[in-house]
Coordinates of C-alpha atoms in Angstrom, one line a residue:
M1 CA -10.4 -70.4 -89.1
S2 CA -7.9 -72.0 -86.7
H3 CA -8.9 -75.2 -85.1
G4 CA -10.1 -74.9 -81.0
A5 CA -8.0 -76.9 -78.1
A6 CA -8.4 -80.4 -78.5
E7 CA -9.2 -81.6 -74.9
P8 CA -11.9 -80.0 -72.7
L9 CA -10.5 -78.2 -69.3
M10 CA -13.6 -80.1 -67.4
T11 CA -16.0 -82.8 -68.5
W12 CA -19.3 -83.9 -66.5
V13 CA -21.8 -86.6 -67.2
D14 CA -25.1 -86.5 -65.7
G15 CA -23.4 -84.1 -62.7
E16 CA -20.6 -86.3 -62.1
S17 CA -16.9 -85.2 -63.0
Q18 CA -15.8 -88.0 -65.8
S19 CA -15.0 -88.0 -69.6
S20 CA -16.6 -90.9 -70.9
V21 CA -20.1 -92.6 -71.7
S22 CA -21.4 -96.1 -72.6
I23 CA -20.9 -97.4 -76.2
L24 CA -24.7 -98.2 -76.2
D25 CA -25.6 -94.3 -75.6
R26 CA -27.6 -93.5 -78.5
G27 CA -25.8 -90.0 -79.3
L28 CA -22.8 -92.2 -80.1
Q29 CA -24.7 -94.9 -82.2
Y30 CA -27.1 -92.4 -84.1
G31 CA -26.8 -89.0 -83.4
D32 CA -30.0 -89.4 -81.5
G33 CA -29.5 -86.1 -79.4
V34 CA -29.0 -82.4 -79.7
F35 CA -26.4 -80.2 -78.6
E36 CA -25.8 -76.3 -77.3
T37 CA -22.4 -74.1 -77.6
I38 CA -22.7 -71.4 -74.9
A39 CA -19.9 -68.4 -74.9
C40 CA -18.8 -67.9 -71.5
R41 CA -16.8 -64.4 -71.0
R42 CA -15.5 -63.7 -67.1
G43 CA -18.3 -66.3 -65.7
C44 CA -21.2 -65.0 -67.6
L45 CA -23.1 -67.4 -69.6
R46 CA -23.9 -65.6 -73.0
F47 CA -27.9 -65.9 -74.0
V48 CA -27.9 -68.9 -72.2
A49 CA -31.8 -68.7 -71.9
Q50 CA -32.1 -68.6 -75.5
H51 CA -29.7 -71.6 -75.6
V52 CA -31.7 -73.6 -72.8
A53 CA -35.2 -72.9 -74.9
R54 CA -33.7 -74.2 -78.1
L55 CA -32.2 -77.3 -76.2
Q56 CA -35.8 -78.2 -74.7
Q57 CA -37.2 -77.5 -78.2
G58 CA -35.1 -79.8 -80.0
C59 CA -35.7 -82.6 -77.2
E60 CA -39.6 -81.9 -78.0
R61 CA -38.8 -82.4 -81.4
L62 CA -37.0 -85.3 -81.1
Q63 CA -39.2 -86.7 -78.2
I64 CA -36.5 -86.9 -75.8
A65 CA -37.8 -86.9 -72.6
F66 CA -35.4 -84.7 -70.9
D67 CA -36.4 -83.5 -67.5
A68 CA -33.4 -82.4 -65.6
H69 CA -33.5 -78.5 -66.4
R70 CA -33.0 -77.7 -62.9
K71 CA -30.4 -79.8 -62.8
L72 CA -28.8 -78.5 -66.2
T73 CA -28.9 -75.1 -65.4
A74 CA -27.1 -75.7 -61.7
E75 CA -24.4 -77.3 -63.7
L76 CA -24.3 -74.7 -66.2
E77 CA -23.7 -72.2 -63.0
R78 CA -21.2 -74.3 -61.5
A79 CA -19.0 -74.4 -65.0
S80 CA -19.3 -70.7 -65.1
R81 CA -17.7 -70.3 -61.7
L82 CA -14.6 -72.5 -62.9
A83 CA -14.1 -71.4 -66.4
P84 CA -11.1 -68.9 -67.6
P85 CA -12.2 -65.6 -68.5
V86 CA -12.4 -66.6 -72.4
A87 CA -14.4 -69.9 -72.2
I88 CA -17.2 -72.1 -74.1
I89 CA -19.7 -74.5 -72.4
K90 CA -20.7 -77.0 -74.4
V91 CA -23.9 -79.1 -73.2
I92 CA -25.1 -82.4 -75.0
V93 CA -28.7 -84.3 -74.4
T94 CA -28.9 -87.6 -75.6
R95 CA -31.6 -90.1 -75.5
G96 CA -29.2 -92.0 -73.4
D97 CA -28.2 -95.9 -73.7
A98 CA -30.2 -98.2 -76.4
L99 CA -32.3 -100.5 -74.4
A100 CA -32.5 -102.5 -77.4
R101 CA -30.6 -103.2 -80.8
G102 CA -32.1 -100.3 -83.9
Y103 CA -33.4 -97.3 -84.8
G104 CA -36.6 -97.5 -83.0
S105 CA -36.3 -96.5 -79.3
V106 CA -38.5 -98.3 -76.5
G107 CA -39.3 -95.5 -74.6
R108 CA -37.7 -95.8 -71.7
E109 CA -34.3 -94.8 -72.2
S110 CA -32.9 -92.3 -69.4
P111 CA -31.5 -89.0 -71.3
R112 CA -27.9 -88.5 -70.6
R113 CA -26.6 -84.4 -70.3
I114 CA -22.9 -83.9 -71.0
V115 CA -21.1 -80.5 -70.1
T116 CA -18.0 -79.7 -71.1
M117 CA -15.9 -76.8 -70.6
W118 CA -13.3 -75.3 -73.2
P119 CA -10.5 -72.8 -73.6
D120 CA -11.6 -70.3 -76.0
A121 CA -10.1 -67.2 -77.4
P122 CA -12.2 -63.9 -78.2
L123 CA -12.1 -63.0 -82.0
P124 CA -9.7 -60.7 -83.5
E125 CA -10.4 -56.9 -83.6
S126 CA -9.7 -56.8 -87.1
L127 CA -13.0 -58.7 -87.9
R128 CA -14.7 -55.5 -86.7
A129 CA -12.2 -53.3 -88.9
Q130 CA -11.9 -55.3 -92.0
G131 CA -14.6 -57.8 -91.9
A132 CA -14.3 -61.5 -92.4
A133 CA -13.1 -63.4 -95.6
V134 CA -15.9 -66.0 -96.3
R135 CA -16.2 -68.4 -99.5
F136 CA -19.4 -70.5 -101.2
G137 CA -19.5 -74.1 -100.3
Q138 CA -20.0 -76.9 -102.7
L139 CA -22.4 -78.9 -100.5
R140 CA -26.0 -78.5 -100.5
L141 CA -27.9 -78.8 -97.6
A142 CA -30.9 -81.2 -97.4
R143 CA -34.4 -80.3 -96.8
N144 CA -36.4 -81.6 -94.1
P145 CA -38.8 -79.6 -92.2
R146 CA -38.7 -82.0 -89.3
L147 CA -35.2 -81.3 -88.2
A148 CA -34.9 -77.8 -89.4
G149 CA -34.1 -75.2 -86.6
I150 CA -32.9 -77.4 -84.0
K151 CA -29.1 -78.3 -83.6
H152 CA -29.4 -82.0 -83.5
L153 CA -26.2 -83.9 -83.4
N154 CA -26.3 -85.0 -86.8
R155 CA -23.6 -82.6 -88.0
L156 CA -21.9 -84.5 -90.8
E157 CA -22.8 -82.1 -93.3
Q158 CA -21.3 -79.5 -91.8
V159 CA -18.2 -81.7 -91.1
L160 CA -18.2 -82.5 -95.1
A161 CA -18.8 -78.4 -95.4
R162 CA -15.4 -77.6 -93.3
A163 CA -13.4 -80.1 -95.0
E164 CA -13.7 -78.2 -98.5
W165 CA -11.0 -75.1 -97.4
H166 CA -7.8 -75.7 -95.2
D167 CA -6.8 -72.1 -95.9
A168 CA -6.1 -69.9 -92.6
G169 CA -7.5 -66.9 -94.1
T170 CA -10.9 -67.9 -95.0
F171 CA -13.1 -67.0 -91.7
E172 CA -16.4 -68.9 -92.9
S173 CA -18.0 -70.8 -95.7
L174 CA -21.8 -69.7 -96.9
L175 CA -23.9 -72.8 -97.6
T176 CA -26.7 -73.1 -99.7
D177 CA -29.8 -75.8 -99.6
S178 CA -30.6 -78.1 -102.7
E179 CA -32.7 -75.6 -104.1
G180 CA -29.5 -72.9 -104.2
H181 CA -31.2 -70.6 -101.2
L182 CA -28.6 -69.3 -99.0
V183 CA -29.2 -70.7 -95.9
S184 CA -26.4 -70.2 -93.3
G185 CA -22.7 -71.0 -92.7
T186 CA -21.0 -73.9 -91.7
M187 CA -21.2 -72.7 -88.1
S188 CA -22.9 -69.5 -88.1
N189 CA -26.3 -67.6 -89.2
V190 CA -26.2 -65.0 -92.2
F191 CA -27.7 -61.5 -91.4
A192 CA -28.0 -59.1 -93.8
L193 CA -28.5 -55.0 -93.8
K194 CA -31.0 -54.2 -96.2
G195 CA -31.9 -50.4 -95.5
Q196 CA -32.8 -50.2 -92.1
T197 CA -34.2 -53.5 -92.2
L198 CA -32.0 -56.3 -90.5
V199 CA -32.7 -59.7 -92.6
T200 CA -31.9 -63.3 -92.4
P201 CA -32.8 -66.6 -94.4
P202 CA -35.7 -68.6 -93.3
V203 CA -34.7 -71.9 -91.5
D204 CA -37.8 -73.8 -91.7
Q205 CA -36.6 -76.4 -94.2
C206 CA -33.3 -77.1 -93.1
G207 CA -30.4 -75.0 -91.0
V208 CA -29.9 -74.4 -87.6
A209 CA -32.0 -71.2 -85.9
G210 CA -29.4 -69.5 -84.1
V211 CA -30.3 -67.8 -80.7
L212 CA -29.1 -64.5 -82.0
R213 CA -32.6 -64.8 -84.3
A214 CA -34.5 -64.7 -81.2
V215 CA -32.4 -61.7 -79.4

């Protein structure tokens, strides 16, 4: 699968147009935060309610006191109005700047929100007609119920899994957990049609609960 654009079209940090954050940000230091990647098609943010709900759930699980929902909603609406017909809007919420050195948070940090707009391209029609070429990855996802389901910023497993292949003809790599159970792709959930029933692997031990699971 091809790579996306190298630079965003626009970036906002806490509502302001800028493209840098403090080196003290705990998202940079420790991956202490969550993110969402939202498809924008002709000004419409797809499944935005589900994305925002998962973002909030992730913040609650990580005990990040994020309360700027109205501001974030307004920023998403602004980004969708400015976006090209086919775009991606990425949202990152971090715990904010560290107030002391070390893993422990003081509890008074100010969460930081980052919104970026990226150009995107529609999936080729050949995928619908012919299907996608996939592979089974060698990497095994670690089981951790406390992080399972949420889209936290620690994506090293996915980075390593994606580094396993480079041929443009392969669309995705399917990943199993440490016990050999199928979980997901590197960037996607997995669904299968069994008779008249659509099934998908559980993500209560590892993996991300994709928004389509809630639709």
